[in-house]
Backbone as a ProteinNet text record, in pm:
[ID]
protein_1_A
[PRIMARY]
XXXXXXXXXXXXXXXXXXXXXXXXXXXXXXXXXXXXXXXXXXXXXXXXXXXXXXXXXXXXXXXXXXXXXXXXXXXXXXXXXXXXXXXXXXXXXXXXXXXXXXXXXXXXXXXXXXXXXXXXXXXXXXXXXXXXXXXXXXXXXXXXXXXXXXXXXXXXXXXXXXXXXXXXXXXXXXXXXXXXXXXXXXXXXXXXXXXXXXXXXXXXXXXXXXXXXXXXXXXXXXXXXXXXXXXXXXXXXXXXXXXXXXXXXXXXXXXXXXXXXXXXXX
[TERTIARY]
9463.5	9496	9415.1	9469.1	9393.4	9264	9161.3	9032.2	9015.4	8994.6	8987.9	8850.4	8790.1	8663.8	8687	8611	8622.9	8489	8489.5	8364.1	8303.3	8172.3	8095.9	8032.1	7970.4	7896.4	7755	7661.1	7522.7	7501.8	7458.2	7427.7	7278.8	7213.1	7072.3	7063.7	7025.4	7022.6	6885	6814.7	6682.1	6589.3	6600.7	6515.6	6556.9	6664.2	6710.8	6836	6838.1	6950.9	7049.4	7177.9	7281.6	7400.3	7471.1	7601.3	7706.7	7806.5	7908.4	8044	8146.4	8285.5	8365.4	8459.5	8538.2	8627	8635.3	8719.4	8865.4	8909	9050.7	9097.8	9011.5	9048.8	9068.1	8973.7	8979.4	9099	9121.4	9234.1	9367.2	9382.1	9507.7	9530	9425.3	9438	9471.4	9406.9	9433.4	9573.4	9615.4	9742.9	9863.1	9849.6	9966.9	9964.3	9844.8	9837.1	9824.2	9786.4	9773.5	9672.1	9552.8	9447.7	9320.6	9229.9	9096.4	9003.1	8896.7	8811.6	8668.4	8609.1	8464.7	8416	8315.1	8261.4	8161	8180.2	8092.8	7977.2	7855.3	7741.3	7712	7636.7	7608	7483.3	7443	7324.7	7346.9	7239.8	7246.7	7242.7	7346.4	7354	7374.2	7277.1	7291.1	7328.6	7325.3	7358.8	7510.2	7566.9	7711.9	7766.6	7687.8	7732.3	7743.6	7649.7	7655.8	7778	7810	7929.5	8054.1	8059.1	8176.3	8192.8	8080.6	8087.8	8140.4	8098	8145.8	8294.5	8336.4	8476.2	8566.1	8515.8	8597.9	8637.4	8570.8	8603.7	8702.9	8740.7	8828.7	8972	9063.9	9205.8	9254.2	9165.1	9200.5	9077	9087.4	8976.3	9028.7	8959.5	8991.8	8873.7	8899.8	8801.3	8826.1	8741.9	8764.8	8730.9	8772.6	8736	8598.1	8544.3	8414.5	8394.5	8306.6	8277.5	8198.6	8125.9	8041.3	8124.3	8070.4	8133.3	8080	8160.3	8124.3	8028.6	7929.3	7843.8	7889.7	7957.3	8011.3	7906	7777.7	7669.4	7674.3	7719.5	7717.9	7838.5	7935.3	8058.3	8071.6	7984.9	8001.1	7898.8	7813.5	7706.4	7739.9	7851.5	7898.3	7805.4	7733.7	7650.5	7501.8	7464.1	7323.4	7285.5	7155.6	7113.4	7147	7193	7222.8	7095.7	7087.6	6970.1	6969.4	6852.2	6842.7	6851.4	6935.3	6938.7	6803.1	6763.6	6636.4	6654.8	6548.2	6553.6	6531.6	6504.1	6478.4	6601.5	6580.1	6691.1	6776.8	6904.1	6995.5	7108	7179.7	7289.4	7411.4	7456.1	7566.3	7692.8	7715	7837.8	7841.2	7727	7722.1	7729	7642.8	7638.1	7607	7648.1	7608	7588.3	7470.9	7449.5	7455.9	7428.3	7435.2	7580.1	7669.9	7812.9	7859.2	7818.3	7856.5	7813.3	7689.2	7637.1	7720.3	7748.5	7820.8	7961.7	8032.5	8170.1	8175.1	8080.1	8080.9	8060.8	8007.3	7988.4	8100.5	8146.7	8251.3	8388.6	8416.2	8549.3	8585.8	8499.9	8539.8	8560.6	8481.8	8501.1	8635.3	8670.7	8798.5	8916	8903.3	9010	9023.5	8910.8	8915.6	8976.7	8948.5	9003.3	9151.2	9198.3	9337.4	9365.1	9263	9281.1	9373.4	9453.8	9519.5	9412.5	9435.1	9337.2	9408.8	9353.6	9401.9	9287.3	9303.7	9204.8	9253.1	9167	9202.7	9105.6	9158.4	9082.4	8972.6	8848.7	8740.5	8773.4	8845.4	8881.7	8971.8	9065.3	9147.9	9061	8968.1	8880.4	8791.9	8746.1	8666	8745.8	8871	8956.2	8969.7	8991.2	9010.8	8884.7	8769.3	8644.1	8613.6	8637.6	8609.3	8689.4	8815.8	8901.1	8883.7	8791.1	8760.3	8820.1	8878.7	8933.7	8826.5	8866.8	8774	8817.5	8718.9	8743.5	8710.8	8786.6	8740.1	8624.3	8521.2	8412.2	8451.9	8531.6	8579.6	8718.2	8820.6	8958.8	8992.5	8955.5	8998.4	8930.7	8825.2	8758.9	8840.8	8938	9024.5	9136.6	9146.5	9245.4	9389.2	9409.5	9545	9586.2	9495.2	9522.2	9541.1	9611.8	9623.6	9487.9	9476.9	9358.3	9373.8	9288.6	9294.4	9185.7	9132.3	9026.9	9085.7	9020.6	9062.5	9026.2	9099.9	9072	8971.3	8846.7	8739.7	8748.1	8835.3	8852.3	8938.3	9006.6	9093.3	9016.1	9065.3	9004.9	9010.6	8917.3	8904.4	9035.8	9105.7	9229.4	9335.3	9340	9439.6	9404.5	9277.8	9239.8	9309.5	9351	9414.3	9566.6	9622.4	9767.9	9816.1	9943.2	9997.3	9984.5	9945	9923.1	10011	10058.5	10147.2	10227.4	10325.8	10407.4	10344.5	10382.9	10363.2	10497.2	10522.7	10645.6	10618.1	10681.5	10666.5	10746.5	10682.4	10744.7	10843.8	10964.5	11066.7	11027.6	11063.4	11037.8	10898.9	10812.3	10675.9	10660.2	10539.2	10511.6	10524.8	10476.2	10483.4	10627.8	10712.6	10855	10918.5	10879.4	10933.2	10887.1	10761.8	10710.5	10786	10811	10876.4	11028	11081.5	11226.3	11296.6	11220.3	11280.8	11170.8	11212.1	11119.3	11146.8	11079.1	11100.2	10978.2	10990.6	10874.3	10843.1	10713.7	10666.7	10553.6	10531.5	10423.1	10296.9	10182.3	10056.9	9945.1	9842.8	9723.2	9610.7	9618.1	9523.8	9411.7	9288.3	9173.4	9054.2	9004.8	8903.7	8845.4	8726.9	8664.6	8696.7	8657.4	8689.1	8836.3	8885.4	9024	9042.4	9153.2	9177	9204.5	9118	9138.5	9218.8	9177.1	9249.9	9267.5	9391.3	9420.1	9377.1	9308.3	9263.2	9381.9	9362.5	9471	9511.4	9423.1	9456.3	9530	9567.1	9636.6	9771.9	9865.1	9995.7	10002.6	10057	10077	10185.8	10158.5	10254.6	10303.1	10224.1	10265.6	10186.7	10250.9	10191.1	10211.4	10106.4	10114.7	10184.4	10228.9	10297	10214.1	10081.3	9996.3	9969.5	10031	10014.8	9906.3	9829.6	9723.3	9782.9	9735.2	9781.1	9719.7	9805.1	9758.8	9782.5	9834.6	9845.7	9858	9799	9803.7	9794.9	9845.2	9838.6	9777	9719.5	9661.1	9774.7	9771.9	9878	9881.9	10003	10025.5	9940.9	9927.6	9840.5	9900	10030.3	10092.5	10078.4	10012.2	9999.4	9975.5	9958.8	9934.4	9793.5	9782.1	9654.7	9682.2	9674.6	9719.7	9612.2	9594.7	9508.6	9586.5	9557.8	9621.1	9513.4	9541.2	9442.2	9438.3	9542.2	9549.5	9495.5	9509.3	9452.3	9561.6	9624.7	9733.4	9684.9	9555.2	9503.6	9495.9	9502.6	9465.7	9573.8	9697.6	9806.6	9911.3	9867.1	9958.4	10060.5	10024.8	10117.2	10243.4	10233.8	10347.7	10402.7	10358.2	10397.6	10455.3	10584.5	10652.2	10598.1	10564	10512.8	10381.1	10292.6	10164.4	10184.4	10275.6	10302.8	10351.4	10441.2	10493.5	10384.3	10295.5	10187.7	10093.7	10051.7	9961.3	10031.4	10158.1	10232.5	10246.3	10271.6	10284.6	10151.9	10041.9	9910.2	9884.1	9915.8	9895.4	9977.4	10101	10187.2	10126	10074	10012.2	9889.4	9811.3	9693.5	9734.4	9841	9890.8	9938.7	10009	10055.8	9936.5	9835	9717	9646.9	9635.3	9570.6	9643.8	9776.1	9854.9	9827.2	9824.9	9798.2	9654.7	9561.8	9422.2	9404.2	9467.6	9454.8	9516.7	9628.7	9691.5	9597.8	9535	9443.2	9319.9	9271.1	9153.1	9184.1	9302.4	9339.1	9356.1	9404.6	9422.7	9290.9	9187.3	9054.3	8990.4
8736	8794.6	8922.1	9018.2	9140.2	9107.7	9186.7	9170.2	9281	9241.7	9337.2	9332.2	9449.5	9459.4	9467.8	9389.2	9383.1	9423.4	9523.3	9571.8	9470	9452.7	9370	9457.3	9393.8	9461.3	9404.7	9481.9	9434.6	9374.1	9249.4	9180.3	9152.5	9198.9	9168.3	9070.6	8947.3	8840.1	8774.5	8782.8	8721.3	8772.5	8903.4	8964.9	8939.9	8865.8	8833.4	8914.7	8980.6	9065.6	8989.8	8999	8925	9015.1	8982.2	9042.4	8952.6	9013.7	8926.5	8993.8	8909.9	8952.9	8834.2	8860.9	8752.3	8685.9	8553.9	8478.3	8518.5	8569.4	8601.9	8707	8803	8901.5	8834.6	8750.3	8684.1	8590.4	8512.9	8419.1	8492.5	8602.2	8677.7	8739.4	8792.4	8855.2	8753.2	8638.3	8534.7	8476.6	8452.5	8383.6	8476.7	8601.6	8687.5	8808.4	8852.7	8960.1	8902.1	8774.3	8705.2	8774.8	8800	8865.8	8781.5	8808.6	8750.1	8846.6	8792.2	8869.7	8877	8996	9010.1	9089.5	9036.5	9102.9	9208.8	9331.8	9443.6	9451	9429.4	9430.1	9569.5	9575.2	9702.7	9769.2	9735.6	9798.2	9949.3	10023.7	10168.3	10201.5	10265.3	10300.8	10451.1	10519.6	10663.6	10696.2	10594.1	10613.6	10617.9	10738.3	10749.8	10677.7	10670.5	10594.7	10446.7	10397.4	10258.4	10231.5	10325.6	10311.8	10310	10398.2	10403.1	10272.5	10215.8	10088.2	9978.5	9979.1	9878.8	9894.9	10015.5	10039.6	10018.8	10047	10033	9888.9	9793.8	9652.6	9603.1	9689.8	9650.3	9695.4	9625.4	9662.7	9701.9	9700.3	9738.8	9736.7	9800.7	9809.6	9787.4	9702.3	9680.2	9724.5	9817.6	9862	9782.1	9684.4	9591.1	9652.5	9584.5	9623.1	9570.3	9620.2	9573.8	9628.8	9562.2	9610.2	9740.8	9768.2	9887.2	10014.6	10122.7	10253.9	10331.9	10425.7	10506.7	10617.4	10640.9	10757.5	10860.2	10968.3	11066.4	11129.1	11119	11177.9	11131.1	11008.3	10952.4	10996.5	11059.6	11094.7	11244.7	11325.6	11470.9	11534.1	11454.4	11507.4	11493.7	11550	11531.1	11594.3	11700.2	11770.4	11767.9	11688.3	11679	11532.6	11501.2	11361	11306.1	11183.1	11118.6	11058.4	11049.2	10984.8	10836.7	10783.7	10642.3	10558	10454.2	10364.9	10299.4	10284.1	10220.3	10070.4	9999.1	9853.7	9802.6	9892.4	9849.4	9793.5	9728.2	9668.9	9777.7	9750.6	9840.7	9756.9	9813.5	9739.7	9749.9	9636.8	9635.4	9695.7	9673.9	9724.6	9876.7	9938.8	10084.3	10143.1	10100.1	10160	10054.3	10084.3	10006.7	10106.6	10171.8	10274.7	10220.8	10091.7	10033.1	10027.3	9989.9	9991.5	10135.4	10227.4	10368	10420.2	10389.5	10437.1	10384.6	10254.1	10194.2	10251.7	10260.3	10308.7	10455.3	10534.9	10677.9	10702.4	10602.7	10615.2	10549.3	10434.7	10360.7	10426.3	10477.4	10531.6	10648.8	10749.3	10857.8	10809.8	10711	10657.2	10585.5	10509.8	10438.9	10536.2	10644.1	10744	10816.1	10849	10915.2	10823.8	10694.9	10596.9	10569.8	10602.7	10578.6	10435.9	10367.5	10229	10219.4	10113.9	10082.6	10056.4	10107.4	10094.5	10050.3	9949.6	9906.7	9919.7	10006.4	10021.9	9954.2	9875.4	9802.2	9840.9	9892.4	9931	10030.7	9988.5	10078.4	10145.2	10071.3	10125.6	10247.3	10249.1	10367.3	10483.9	10457.2	10562.2	10617.8	10531.7	10576.7	10671.7	10638.7	10727.8	10863.1	10861.9	10987.3	11073.9	11013.4	11089.3	11140.5	11057.3	11099.2	11223.9	11230.4	11344.1	11461.8	11450.3	11564.8	11560	11447.2	11434.8	11403.5	11404.4	11376.8	11251.4	11186.1	11063	11079	11007.9	10982.1	10883.4	10904.1	10807.3	10683.2	10703.3	10589.9	10624.6	10580	10615.3	10575.3	10453.3	10400.1	10467.9	10546.7	10619.2	10739	10782	10894.4	10843.4	10898.6	10849.3	10869.2	10959.3	10984.3	10889	10801.4	10711.2	10568.7	10489.5	10347.4	10279.9	10161.5	10080.6	10014.7	10052.5	9998.7	9893.5	9838.6	9738.5	9599.8	9499.5	9362.1	9317.1	9218	9157.6	9045.5	9071.1	8975.7	8849.6	8849	8728.2	8623.9	8664.9	8574.2	8503.7	8388.1	8325.9	8420.3	8405.3	8499.5	8517.1	8408.8	8418.9	8498.5	8483.8	8553.9	8702.3	8739	8880.3	8961	8892.2	8958.8	8946.6	8910.7	8912.1	9057.2	9085.5	9221.8	9273.3	9401.3	9458.4	9579.2	9648.3	9762.3	9790.6	9877.1	9916.3	10035.7	10052.8	10179.4	10217.5	10345.9	10395.7	10430.6	10358	10384.8	10510.3	10604.5	10732.2	10717.8	10769.5	10758.9	10838.5	10788.1	10856.5	10836.6	10765	10745.5	10619.6	10600.4	10483.3	10354.4	10354	10233.3	10195.2	10294.2	10267	10208.7	10256.7	10202.1	10058.6	10030.4	9894.5	9797.3	9841.4	9754.4	9755.2	9849.7	9857.9	9927.3	9981.9	10053.4	10125.2	10219.1	10283.7	10232.7	10289.7	10246.9	10175.4	10109.4	10047.2	9907.7	9878.4	9743.3	9710.6	9583.6	9539.5	9517.3	9564.9	9550.3	9503.6	9444	9400	9498	9609.1	9719.3	9708.9	9690.1	9684.3	9752.2	9858.6	9941.7	10038.2	10091.1	10195	10332.9	10358.8	10486.2	10491	10610.8	10629.2	10772.3	10797.9	10929.3	11032.8	11131.9	11245.3	11354.5	11390.3	11485.9	11422.9	11418	11360.1	11455.9	11403	11484.2	11542.4	11659.2	11726.6	11650.7	11564.6	11488.2	11359.4	11335.9	11213.1	11244.8	11149.2	11157.6	11058.3	11100.1	11009.5	10908.3	10780.3	10674.5	10600.8	10600.2	10531.7	10586.6	10591.3	10651.2	10559.1	10543.2	10465.4	10546.9	10481.1	10553.8	10665	10656.5	10762	10875	10868.4	10972.8	10946	10837.2	10807	10763.8	10824.4	10787	10653.5	10555.1	10419.6	10375.5	10461.2	10431.2	10563.4	10567.8	10689.1	10649.8	10737.5	10716.6	10839.8	10819.4	10931	11013	11142.9	11230.8	11230.4	11223.7	11232.7	11132.4	11011.4	10911.9	10854.5	10833	10771.4	10621.6	10563.4	10419.4	10386.3	10258.2	10212.9	10252.9	10351.2	10389.4	10414.6	10308.1	10308.4	10248.6	10307.8	10250.7	10226.2	10114.3	10081.7	10054.5	10090.4	10074	9931.2	9855.9	9719.9	9618.3	9488.7	9380.2	9288.3	9326.7	9245.5	9112.2	9099.5	8974.8	8861.9	8895	8795.4	8689	8729.7	8633.3	8644.1	8663.5	8695.4	8585.4	8460.6	8350.5	8358.6	8423	8430.8	8571.9	8666.5	8805.4	8861.3	8892.7	8939.7	9074.5	9163.4	9294.8	9281.6	9195.6	9174.2	9118.6	9024.2	8967.3	9075.1	9161.5	9266.3	9365.5	9395.5	9490.1	9435.7	9310.7	9251.5	9230.7	9192.5	9174.2	9305.1	9414.4	9545	9588.2	9562.7	9593.4	9510.5	9381.1	9294.6	9337.8	9380.2	9427.2	9552.1	9643.7	9764.2	9729.2	9631.4	9588.2	9523.8	9444.8	9382.5	9487	9587	9696.2	9771.3	9796	9866	9783.9	9652.5	9565.2	9570.2	9565.4	9568.7	9696.7	9809.7	9936.5	9941.9	9886.7	9886.9	9802.6	9687	9599.4	9663.8	9732.6	9802.9	9911.1	9985.4	10091.7	10034.3	9919.6	9857	9811.6	9754.7	9710.2	9828.8	9939.9	10058.8	10115.7	10095.2	10144.8	10057.6
11109.5	10980.4	10958.9	10884.2	10854.5	10780.8	10806.1	10739.5	10636.3	10512.1	10401.1	10336.6	10318.7	10247.6	10097.8	10022.1	9876.7	9816	9729.5	9672.4	9577.4	9592	9500.2	9393.2	9296.9	9190.8	9187.5	9134.5	9123.7	8985.1	8982.7	8857.6	8852.8	8748.3	8727.4	8611.2	8643	8543.8	8547	8436	8425.3	8535.7	8564.5	8664.1	8808.2	8829.3	8964	8994.3	9109.4	9145.3	9232	9198	9267.3	9298.2	9407.4	9434.7	9371.8	9307	9248.9	9248.7	9260.3	9251.2	9198.5	9111.4	9054.2	9159.5	9150.8	9242.3	9231.9	9118.9	9101.5	9201.6	9234.5	9335.3	9470.6	9507.6	9637.3	9644.6	9538.6	9537.8	9549.8	9475.4	9478.9	9616	9676.7	9807.8	9914.9	9910.5	10010.7	9995.1	9871.5	9847.9	9858.4	9813.2	9801.4	9895.6	9936	10035.9	10176.3	10185.5	10314.7	10404.7	10350.8	10427.3	10420	10512.6	10508.5	10437.6	10379.9	10290.2	10343.5	10330.7	10344.4	10223.8	10156.4	10037.7	10081.8	10033.8	10069.8	9970.7	10016.2	9924.3	9871.9	9764	9697.7	9752.1	9873.2	9931.1	9943.4	9939.8	9956	10104.6	10155.3	10296.4	10307.3	10364.5	10385.1	10529.5	10617.7	10758.4	10773.2	10793.9	10804	10926	11033.2	11149.9	11117.1	11037.2	10994.4	10908.5	10819.8	10736.6	10823.9	10923	11010.9	11087.3	11135.5	11207.2	11116.5	10992.4	10896.6	10871.5	10839.4	10806.3	10927.6	11047.5	11168.2	11195.2	11129.8	11148.3	11044.2	10950.5	10840	10863.2	10798	10798.8	10659.3	10561.8	10426.3	10337.7	10222.4	10127.4	9986.6	9910.5	9769.6	9684.2	9593.5	9495.6	9368.6	9343.2	9233.9	9098.5	8994.2	8859.1	8823.7	8714.3	8665.1	8525.3	8448.7	8313.4	8313.1	8420.1	8423	8432.8	8379	8386.5	8506.1	8554	8669.7	8629.1	8713.1	8698.9	8801.9	8760.1	8855.7	8945.7	8908.4	8987.5	9132.8	9155.6	9290.6	9372.7	9309.4	9379	9404.3	9347.4	9357.6	9451.4	9512.7	9596	9743.7	9785.3	9921.2	10025	9988.7	10085.4	10051.4	9951.5	9914	9898.7	9911.5	9897.2	9759.4	9755.7	9628	9569.7	9437	9378.5	9414.4	9446.8	9481.7	9355.7	9355.4	9238.9	9218	9094.1	9063.5	9051.9	9075.8	9069.4	8927.3	8834.1	8698.1	8629.5	8517.9	8443.6	8381.5	8368	8300.6	8241.3	8147.8	8084.7	8173.4	8227.1	8321.6	8263.9	8135.1	8074.2	8073.8	8093	8091	8231.5	8323.5	8455.7	8562.2	8683.6	8800.6	8914.8	8921.2	9022.6	9164.6	9183.1	9316.4	9365.3	9277	9310.1	9335.1	9249.9	9267.1	9402.9	9442.4	9569.6	9685.7	9686.5	9797.7	9809.1	9697	9700.9	9740.5	9693.3	9724.9	9873.6	9946.7	10090.2	10169.6	10123.4	10194.9	10178.2	10058.8	10032.2	10123.5	10142.6	10234	10376.8	10421.2	10556.1	10565.7	10461.7	10461.1	10459.9	10384.6	10379	10512.4	10575.1	10704.2	10810.4	10800.5	10894.6	10867.6	10747.4	10711.6	10669.4	10614.7	10571.7	10449.9	10440.6	10313.7	10208	10087.3	9979.1	9852.3	9786.3	9655.4	9556.9	9457	9351.3	9224.5	9163.2	9041.7	8929.9	8820.2	8701.2	8739	8752.4	8793.1	8927	9013	9142.9	9133.6	9038	9015.5	8970.4	8881.1	8830.8	8942.1	9032.5	9145.5	9234.9	9258.5	9337	9269	9138.2	9065.9	9068.6	9046.6	9046.7	9186.9	9289.2	9426.3	9463.6	9419.8	9454.2	9357.9	9263.2	9178.2	9039.6	8999.3	8865.2	8762	8635.1	8525.2	8450.2	8385	8310.8	8163.1	8079.3	7943.7	7953.4	7873.8	7871.7	7792.6	7686.8	7607.4	7554.6	7624.7	7590.4	7447.3	7409.8	7280.4	7162.8	7187.4	7079.1	7032.8	7115.1	7079.3	6988.7	6870.1	6773.4	6819.9	6913.4	6963	7074.6	7114.9	7225.7	7176	7255.3	7227.9	7240.9	7185.5	7209.1	7345.9	7438.3	7573.5	7596.4	7486.7	7496.1	7471.9	7527.6	7504.8	7363.2	7312.7	7182.4	7205	7170.5	7198.7	7114.1	7012.4	6930.6	7001.2	7109	7184	7293.9	7338.8	7456.7	7576.1	7669	7780.8	7855.9	7884	7959.9	7884.5	7752.4	7670.7	7654.6	7675.3	7669.3	7778.2	7885.2	7997.9	7995.6	7881.5	7867.1	7858.7	7895	7881.6	7738.9	7726.2	7593.3	7565.9	7669.4	7647	7772.4	7759.8	7873.4	7945.3	8070.9	8140.6	8202	8209.3	8270.1	8415.4	8506.5	8649.1	8683.2	8752.5	8783	8898.4	8880.3	8983.3	9106.7	9222.1	9347.3	9403.4	9333.2	9379.4	9462.5	9512.9	9595.3	9515.7	9390.9	9310	9282.1	9255	9233.1	9359	9475.9	9600.7	9621.9	9586.6	9600.9	9510.8	9386.4	9287.9	9301	9375.3	9392	9279	9183.3	9070.4	8993.6	8908.3	8816.7	8676.3	8578.3	8441.1	8387.3	8271.5	8207.2	8263	8271.9	8302.6	8206.2	8179.9	8092.7	8175.1	8123.9	8197.3	8105.1	8168.4	8095.2	8121.3	8054.3	8074.1	7972.3	8020.9	7931	7998.1	7936.1	8000.1	7899	7927.7	7845.8	7901.4	8025.5	8088.2	8128	8149.8	8191.9	8239.7	8305.8	8364	8254.8	8246.4	8154.6	8225	8347.8	8430.6	8567.9	8613.1	8743.4	8853.8	8954.4	9067	9142.4	9199.2	9271	9396.7	9448.4	9567.9	9541.4	9414.3	9376.5	9314.6	9327.1	9262.1	9146.9	9034.6	8921.5	8955.6	8931.7	8962	8837.2	8729.8	8606.8	8489.4	8371.6	8252.6	8132.8	8051.2	7927.6	7819.1	7710.8	7603.2	7540.3	7546.7	7490	7589.1	7707.7	7807.7	7909.9	7893.6	7988.2	8122.3	8229.3	8363.3	8401.2	8431.8	8458.7	8602.2	8686.1	8828.7	8903.3	9021.5	9102.8	9249.4	9335.1	9479.6	9544.8	9663.2	9739.1	9799.9	9778.1	9827.1	9979.8	10033.4	10178.1	10256.6	10202	10264.4	10392.1	10395.4	10511.7	10514.7	10415	10403.1	10256.5	10226.5	10090.3	10048.5	9960.6	9899.8	9752.4	9673.6	9534.5	9444.8	9327.2	9225.5	9097.9	9032.2	8903.8	8800.9	8676.2	8571.2	8517.1	8541.6	8487.5	8588.2	8553.5	8633.5	8687.9	8799	8854.6	8910.1	8934	8990.5	8888.9	8758.7	8658.2	8637.3	8613.8	8590.9	8701.1	8824.1	8933.4	8959.9	8936.9	8965.4	8880.8	8765.4	8673.1	8657.7	8741.9	8722.8	8852.4	8851.7	8973	9019.2	8925.2	8961.3	9037.2	8989.8	9056.5	9196.4	9211.2	9342.9	9439.6	9393.9	9481.3	9519.9	9426.1	9453.3	9561	9546.6	9644.5	9778.4	9775.1	9900.2	9976	9904.9	9969.8	10030.7	9960	10015.4	10140.7	10134.4	10249.9	10369.7	10345.1	10454.2	10519	10437.1	10490.7	10573.8	10529.5	10604.3	10736.6	10735.2	10857.9	10957.4	10907.2	10994.4	11053.8	10972.4	11021.1	11128.3	11104.6	11203.2	11336.8	11333.3	11456.8	11535.9	11467.9	11535.3	11587.8	11510.9	11555.3	11680.8	11686.3	11801.9	11926.1	11908.1	12020.9	12072.4	11979.5	12020.2	12088.7	12038.7	12098.8	12241.8	12263.2	12397.3	12493.4	12438.9	12522.5	12570.2	12491.2	12529.8	12637
[MASK]
++++++++++++++++++++++++++++++++++++++++++++++++++++++++++++++++++++++++++++++++++++++++++++++++++++++++++++++++++++++++++++++++++++++++++++++++++++++++++++++++++++++++++++++++++++++++++++++++++++++++++++++++++++++++++++++++++++++++++++++++++++++++++++++++++++++++++

């Protein structure tokens, strides 16, 4: 089965540092993408050869969602040393510099390798920042925008119910995956969001307030898509989520087949 790297997040709880990722991502990938999983720790790696060795063993990459916001500082320093994340306490809901550091190093290696990539919520934003786009710091604070935050008065599972439509753009990768364009219901809940789409990305879906909620890497040649919503949450009951994960899994399987052929040729 294809081997897919899944980004972890750094959790500091009672002075103890932990790697964590929600089981829902792993369950959805195993059940509907039909891939094997390896969790990518948030360690700081500046050795590009080490990053290449890690990515060379993968057949796909998933940039998971998280409550923390992106610090663009880690994504814009392509030719200069990045600041080292500190071990001190910080509010997770605001920043996770350890996650930022890892993704800012793994993502360019994955793109250079041509890996299939699925970005979810924070993962879409990471793609946009990496390619030079800009983010709203708090989308829902803008009076002209929809409320893209969860209703905290609801039970946790109900917070991830669909809250608004997005219009899938005709002729794009997402429309091809779904077999049609037009509106779909999504469970979009986030603070940051795409303010300006990077020139290296294509718009795939837009919310009624104009916010871009899905994008793909231009001229990728494989599945490299980010969505602002959480398809992993209610996937058992949502046909769109199933198709999205299945398409990612198929791309990972195709990549694995080509990689194995190349390995045997060597």
